[in-house]
Amino acid sequence: MKMNSYALYDDLLRRIIDLSLYPGMQLSENAVSAEYNVSRSVVRGAFARLVESNLLKVYPQRGTYVSLVNLNYIQKALFIRAAVEKEVLRRFMAGPILKEDTIGKMELNLQKQRQFEGEKKYVEKFRLLDEQFHNYILAGNDSEDILHLLDQHLLHIARWRNIYVDSGVYLATLVEQHEKILEAVKSNDLDAALLATDVHINTVHGMVVDDPEFTNFFE
């Protein structure tokens, strides 16, 4: 059964986020049509959705390209994400609900994360554990759907996270950051939990931009 435009969009989106289709890479309807064995109309539908998500850019007379990363936008998106998570964290730690169940789930999640400490890539299994770790706090405060309001931003943040890890940040660093968040929650130390969350999420810095391997990824 051939792909429809929605399935093609999902697969192209995955490849853009994991950098298989890297920022600045040119895509053509003909090449994608041949690769996936679908009609050009299906490709156009998928491309249109990716353009709406600002992950593809169409230049008249030049072609269609994977969008470059706008660090100013990423910084603002991360700020919004951090603000949301820190507010949820405040409510979670101040609330009357029992936290033991959530903490237990987070500890088990961290045990699984430690299997990836030597990885230099933001592999899919770790990405899912990373998201799950944060979702436990959201769910513990009955706010697990709140990040859906940020879906557009989260796509770009996910791509940024792959560049960030590819620049030389071992997954062990992310695991350590998660550990600090959890320890602060267990100690009921709100200030430490907020600081650890801020450090973990706000990752825009000059190191990646200055790396010759990634210079052409940015606007």
mmCIF file of C-alpha atoms in Angstrom:
data_model
loop_
_atom_site.group_PDB
_atom_site.id
_atom_site.type_symbol
_atom_site.label_atom_id
_atom_site.label_comp_id
_atom_site.label_asym_id
_atom_site.label_seq_id
_atom_site.Cartn_x
_atom_site.Cartn_y
_atom_site.Cartn_z
ATOM 1 C CA MET A 1 0.000 0.000 0.000
ATOM 2 C CA LYS A 2 1.426 3.343 -1.064
ATOM 3 C CA MET A 3 1.923 6.231 1.338
ATOM 4 C CA ASN A 4 -0.516 9.113 1.435
ATOM 5 C CA SER A 5 0.686 12.675 2.018
ATOM 6 C CA TYR A 6 0.182 12.389 5.799
ATOM 7 C CA ALA A 7 2.384 9.308 6.097
ATOM 8 C CA LEU A 8 4.997 10.876 3.844
ATOM 9 C CA TYR A 9 4.914 14.045 5.942
ATOM 10 C CA ASP A 10 5.512 11.994 9.109
ATOM 11 C CA ASP A 11 8.510 10.214 7.603
ATOM 12 C CA LEU A 12 10.073 13.355 6.144
ATOM 13 C CA LEU A 13 9.482 15.114 9.470
ATOM 14 C CA ARG A 14 11.296 12.309 11.303
ATOM 15 C CA ARG A 15 14.254 12.583 8.923
ATOM 16 C CA ILE A 16 14.415 16.365 9.260
ATOM 17 C CA ILE A 17 14.373 16.170 13.053
ATOM 18 C CA ASP A 18 17.040 13.451 13.229
ATOM 19 C CA LEU A 19 19.151 15.431 10.707
ATOM 20 C CA SER A 20 19.106 12.723 8.032
ATOM 21 C CA LEU A 21 17.703 15.574 5.966
ATOM 22 C CA TYR A 22 19.998 18.290 7.268
ATOM 23 C CA PRO A 23 19.394 22.057 7.408
ATOM 24 C CA GLY A 24 20.038 23.641 4.015
ATOM 25 C CA MET A 25 19.649 20.381 2.094
ATOM 26 C CA GLN A 26 17.765 20.686 -1.194
ATOM 27 C CA LEU A 27 14.769 18.440 -1.797
ATOM 28 C CA SER A 28 12.974 17.942 -5.077
ATOM 29 C CA GLU A 29 9.496 16.636 -5.766
ATOM 30 C CA ASN A 30 10.837 14.279 -8.426
ATOM 31 C CA ALA A 31 13.530 12.769 -6.183
ATOM 32 C CA VAL A 32 11.202 12.278 -3.214
ATOM 33 C CA SER A 33 8.495 10.897 -5.517
ATOM 34 C CA ALA A 34 10.950 8.324 -6.900
ATOM 35 C CA GLU A 35 12.427 7.443 -3.487
ATOM 36 C CA TYR A 36 9.027 6.724 -1.916
ATOM 37 C CA ASN A 37 7.292 5.534 -5.083
ATOM 38 C CA VAL A 38 4.450 8.013 -4.689
ATOM 39 C CA SER A 39 2.900 10.599 -6.979
ATOM 40 C CA ARG A 40 4.126 14.179 -7.099
ATOM 41 C CA SER A 41 0.761 15.346 -5.749
ATOM 42 C CA VAL A 42 1.398 13.286 -2.588
ATOM 43 C CA VAL A 43 4.836 14.873 -2.299
ATOM 44 C CA ARG A 44 3.392 18.354 -2.783
ATOM 45 C CA GLY A 45 0.893 17.722 0.027
ATOM 46 C CA ALA A 46 3.653 16.617 2.408
ATOM 47 C CA PHE A 47 5.889 19.511 1.386
ATOM 48 C CA ALA A 48 3.052 21.992 1.989
ATOM 49 C CA ARG A 49 2.635 20.809 5.586
ATOM 50 C CA LEU A 50 6.394 21.001 6.199
ATOM 51 C CA VAL A 51 6.422 24.549 4.796
ATOM 52 C CA GLU A 52 3.582 25.437 7.200
ATOM 53 C CA SER A 53 5.720 24.074 10.045
ATOM 54 C CA ASN A 54 8.662 26.215 8.857
ATOM 55 C CA LEU A 55 10.774 23.110 8.334
ATOM 56 C CA LEU A 56 10.942 23.521 4.555
ATOM 57 C CA LYS A 57 11.599 26.738 2.681
ATOM 58 C CA VAL A 58 10.619 27.331 -0.955
ATOM 59 C CA TYR A 59 12.750 29.758 -2.955
ATOM 60 C CA PRO A 60 11.233 30.760 -6.304
ATOM 61 C CA GLN A 61 13.440 29.763 -9.243
ATOM 62 C CA ARG A 62 15.808 27.955 -6.859
ATOM 63 C CA GLY A 63 13.912 25.082 -5.293
ATOM 64 C CA THR A 64 12.848 23.633 -1.949
ATOM 65 C CA TYR A 65 15.285 23.347 0.948
ATOM 66 C CA VAL A 66 15.224 22.071 4.513
ATOM 67 C CA SER A 67 14.984 25.263 6.573
ATOM 68 C CA LEU A 68 18.027 26.553 8.370
ATOM 69 C CA VAL A 69 17.933 26.791 12.147
ATOM 70 C CA ASN A 70 17.049 30.208 13.518
ATOM 71 C CA LEU A 71 18.804 30.392 16.882
ATOM 72 C CA ASN A 72 16.812 33.434 17.966
ATOM 73 C CA TYR A 73 13.603 31.444 17.450
ATOM 74 C CA ILE A 74 15.059 28.382 19.217
ATOM 75 C CA GLN A 75 16.085 30.501 22.183
ATOM 76 C CA LYS A 76 12.562 31.903 22.498
ATOM 77 C CA ALA A 77 10.976 28.458 22.060
ATOM 78 C CA LEU A 78 13.215 27.017 24.777
ATOM 79 C CA PHE A 79 12.362 29.954 27.041
ATOM 80 C CA ILE A 80 8.641 29.243 26.611
ATOM 81 C CA ARG A 81 9.150 25.516 27.209
ATOM 82 C CA ALA A 82 11.215 26.200 30.337
ATOM 83 C CA ALA A 83 8.641 28.683 31.647
ATOM 84 C CA VAL A 84 5.831 26.150 31.232
ATOM 85 C CA GLU A 85 7.756 23.289 32.833
ATOM 86 C CA LYS A 86 8.952 25.400 35.755
ATOM 87 C CA GLU A 87 5.423 26.616 36.503
ATOM 88 C CA VAL A 88 4.147 23.021 36.415
ATOM 89 C CA LEU A 89 7.054 22.028 38.666
ATOM 90 C CA ARG A 90 6.131 24.747 41.174
ATOM 91 C CA ARG A 91 2.565 23.495 41.326
ATOM 92 C CA PHE A 92 3.653 19.862 41.514
ATOM 93 C CA MET A 93 6.000 20.460 44.446
ATOM 94 C CA ALA A 94 3.588 22.740 46.295
ATOM 95 C CA GLY A 95 0.500 20.628 45.699
ATOM 96 C CA PRO A 96 -1.208 18.309 48.170
ATOM 97 C CA ILE A 97 -0.905 15.269 45.885
ATOM 98 C CA LEU A 98 1.284 12.354 46.835
ATOM 99 C CA LYS A 99 4.545 12.484 44.894
ATOM 100 C CA GLU A 100 5.943 9.044 45.730
ATOM 101 C CA ASP A 101 4.387 7.339 42.712
ATOM 102 C CA THR A 102 5.687 9.989 40.297
ATOM 103 C CA ILE A 103 9.159 9.931 41.876
ATOM 104 C CA GLY A 104 9.240 6.140 41.605
ATOM 105 C CA LYS A 105 8.436 6.314 37.901
ATOM 106 C CA MET A 106 11.111 8.961 37.356
ATOM 107 C CA GLU A 107 13.708 6.826 39.153
ATOM 108 C CA LEU A 108 12.879 3.805 36.986
ATOM 109 C CA ASN A 109 13.063 5.991 33.895
ATOM 110 C CA LEU A 110 16.521 7.235 34.927
ATOM 111 C CA GLN A 111 17.753 3.670 35.361
ATOM 112 C CA LYS A 112 16.841 3.050 31.713
ATOM 113 C CA GLN A 113 18.447 6.317 30.626
ATOM 114 C CA ARG A 114 21.793 5.302 32.136
ATOM 115 C CA GLN A 115 22.096 2.553 29.524
ATOM 116 C CA PHE A 116 22.726 5.314 26.954
ATOM 117 C CA GLU A 117 25.315 7.366 28.860
ATOM 118 C CA GLY A 118 28.076 6.604 26.350
ATOM 119 C CA GLU A 119 25.995 7.516 23.305
ATOM 120 C CA LYS A 120 27.038 10.488 21.176
ATOM 121 C CA LYS A 121 23.745 10.579 19.251
ATOM 122 C CA TYR A 122 20.296 11.564 20.466
ATOM 123 C CA VAL A 123 18.956 8.114 19.652
ATOM 124 C CA GLU A 124 15.215 7.520 19.396
ATOM 125 C CA LYS A 125 14.970 5.238 22.458
ATOM 126 C CA PHE A 126 16.642 7.876 24.617
ATOM 127 C CA ARG A 127 14.490 10.651 23.137
ATOM 128 C CA LEU A 128 11.377 8.760 24.227
ATOM 129 C CA LEU A 129 12.782 8.281 27.742
ATOM 130 C CA ASP A 130 13.670 11.981 27.881
ATOM 131 C CA GLU A 131 10.134 12.985 26.969
ATOM 132 C CA GLN A 132 8.660 10.448 29.378
ATOM 133 C CA PHE A 133 10.779 11.781 32.252
ATOM 134 C CA HIS A 134 9.353 15.275 31.799
ATOM 135 C CA ASN A 135 5.841 13.991 31.175
ATOM 136 C CA TYR A 136 5.771 12.261 34.556
ATOM 137 C CA ILE A 137 5.870 15.634 36.329
ATOM 138 C CA LEU A 138 3.254 17.028 33.968
ATOM 139 C CA ALA A 139 1.016 14.007 34.554
ATOM 140 C CA GLY A 140 1.610 14.207 38.304
ATOM 141 C CA ASN A 141 0.128 17.691 38.207
ATOM 142 C CA ASP A 142 -2.687 16.738 35.803
ATOM 143 C CA SER A 143 -1.030 18.891 33.115
ATOM 144 C CA GLU A 144 0.185 16.236 30.691
ATOM 145 C CA ASP A 145 -1.668 17.736 27.728
ATOM 146 C CA ILE A 146 -0.249 21.207 28.178
ATOM 147 C CA LEU A 147 2.776 20.668 25.911
ATOM 148 C CA HIS A 148 0.434 20.000 22.988
ATOM 149 C CA LEU A 149 -0.078 23.759 22.969
ATOM 150 C CA LEU A 150 3.595 24.013 22.028
ATOM 151 C CA ASP A 151 3.616 21.324 19.322
ATOM 152 C CA GLN A 152 4.976 23.660 16.640
ATOM 153 C CA HIS A 153 7.817 24.812 18.888
ATOM 154 C CA LEU A 154 8.573 21.286 20.058
ATOM 155 C CA LEU A 155 9.335 20.126 16.498
ATOM 156 C CA HIS A 156 12.058 22.745 16.192
ATOM 157 C CA ILE A 157 13.314 22.068 19.718
ATOM 158 C CA ALA A 158 13.617 18.352 18.876
ATOM 159 C CA ARG A 159 15.751 19.157 15.823
ATOM 160 C CA TRP A 160 17.857 21.539 17.895
ATOM 161 C CA ARG A 161 18.386 18.831 20.521
ATOM 162 C CA ASN A 162 19.863 16.544 17.871
ATOM 163 C CA ILE A 163 22.304 19.237 16.745
ATOM 164 C CA TYR A 164 23.176 19.973 20.377
ATOM 165 C CA VAL A 165 24.005 16.331 21.112
ATOM 166 C CA ASP A 166 25.819 15.859 17.787
ATOM 167 C CA SER A 167 28.073 18.785 18.706
ATOM 168 C CA GLY A 168 29.753 16.640 21.353
ATOM 169 C CA VAL A 169 27.356 16.596 24.295
ATOM 170 C CA TYR A 170 27.230 12.992 25.474
ATOM 171 C CA LEU A 171 23.862 11.704 26.603
ATOM 172 C CA ALA A 172 25.517 11.259 30.012
ATOM 173 C CA THR A 173 25.250 15.048 30.370
ATOM 174 C CA LEU A 174 21.490 14.927 29.849
ATOM 175 C CA VAL A 175 21.171 12.002 32.274
ATOM 176 C CA GLU A 176 23.128 13.964 34.895
ATOM 177 C CA GLN A 177 20.817 16.949 34.405
ATOM 178 C CA HIS A 178 17.781 14.729 34.875
ATOM 179 C CA GLU A 179 19.342 13.321 38.044
ATOM 180 C CA LYS A 180 19.741 16.827 39.468
ATOM 181 C CA ILE A 181 16.096 17.612 38.732
ATOM 182 C CA LEU A 182 14.967 14.416 40.433
ATOM 183 C CA GLU A 183 17.203 14.882 43.475
ATOM 184 C CA ALA A 184 15.832 18.381 43.972
ATOM 185 C CA VAL A 185 12.262 17.083 43.708
ATOM 186 C CA LYS A 186 12.980 14.307 46.215
ATOM 187 C CA SER A 187 14.541 16.852 48.590
ATOM 188 C CA ASN A 188 11.577 19.184 48.081
ATOM 189 C CA ASP A 189 14.076 21.905 47.105
ATOM 190 C CA LEU A 190 12.085 24.063 44.690
ATOM 191 C CA ASP A 191 14.858 26.538 43.911
ATOM 192 C CA ALA A 192 17.292 23.744 43.020
ATOM 193 C CA ALA A 193 14.644 22.007 40.910
ATOM 194 C CA LEU A 194 13.880 25.182 38.962
ATOM 195 C CA LEU A 195 17.565 25.899 38.380
ATOM 196 C CA ALA A 196 18.259 22.331 37.234
ATOM 197 C CA THR A 197 15.284 22.494 34.846
ATOM 198 C CA ASP A 198 16.483 25.813 33.420
ATOM 199 C CA VAL A 199 19.999 24.473 32.827
ATOM 200 C CA HIS A 200 18.617 21.356 31.171
ATOM 201 C CA ILE A 201 16.259 23.123 28.765
ATOM 202 C CA ASN A 202 18.026 26.378 27.880
ATOM 203 C CA THR A 203 20.885 24.941 25.820
ATOM 204 C CA VAL A 204 21.554 27.638 23.203
ATOM 205 C CA HIS A 205 25.180 28.662 23.318
ATOM 206 C CA GLY A 206 28.010 29.618 20.944
ATOM 207 C CA MET A 207 29.774 26.259 20.966
ATOM 208 C CA VAL A 208 27.572 24.642 18.329
ATOM 209 C CA VAL A 209 27.444 27.673 16.056
ATOM 210 C CA ASP A 210 31.240 27.960 16.036
ATOM 211 C CA ASP A 211 31.711 24.273 15.173
ATOM 212 C CA PRO A 212 32.686 24.055 11.455
ATOM 213 C CA GLU A 213 30.560 20.911 11.111
ATOM 214 C CA PHE A 214 27.393 22.856 11.919
ATOM 215 C CA THR A 215 28.105 26.406 10.725
ATOM 216 C CA ASN A 216 25.998 25.995 7.591
ATOM 217 C CA PHE A 217 23.016 24.747 9.597
ATOM 218 C CA PHE A 218 22.176 28.204 10.899
ATOM 219 C CA GLU A 219 20.661 31.345 9.435
#
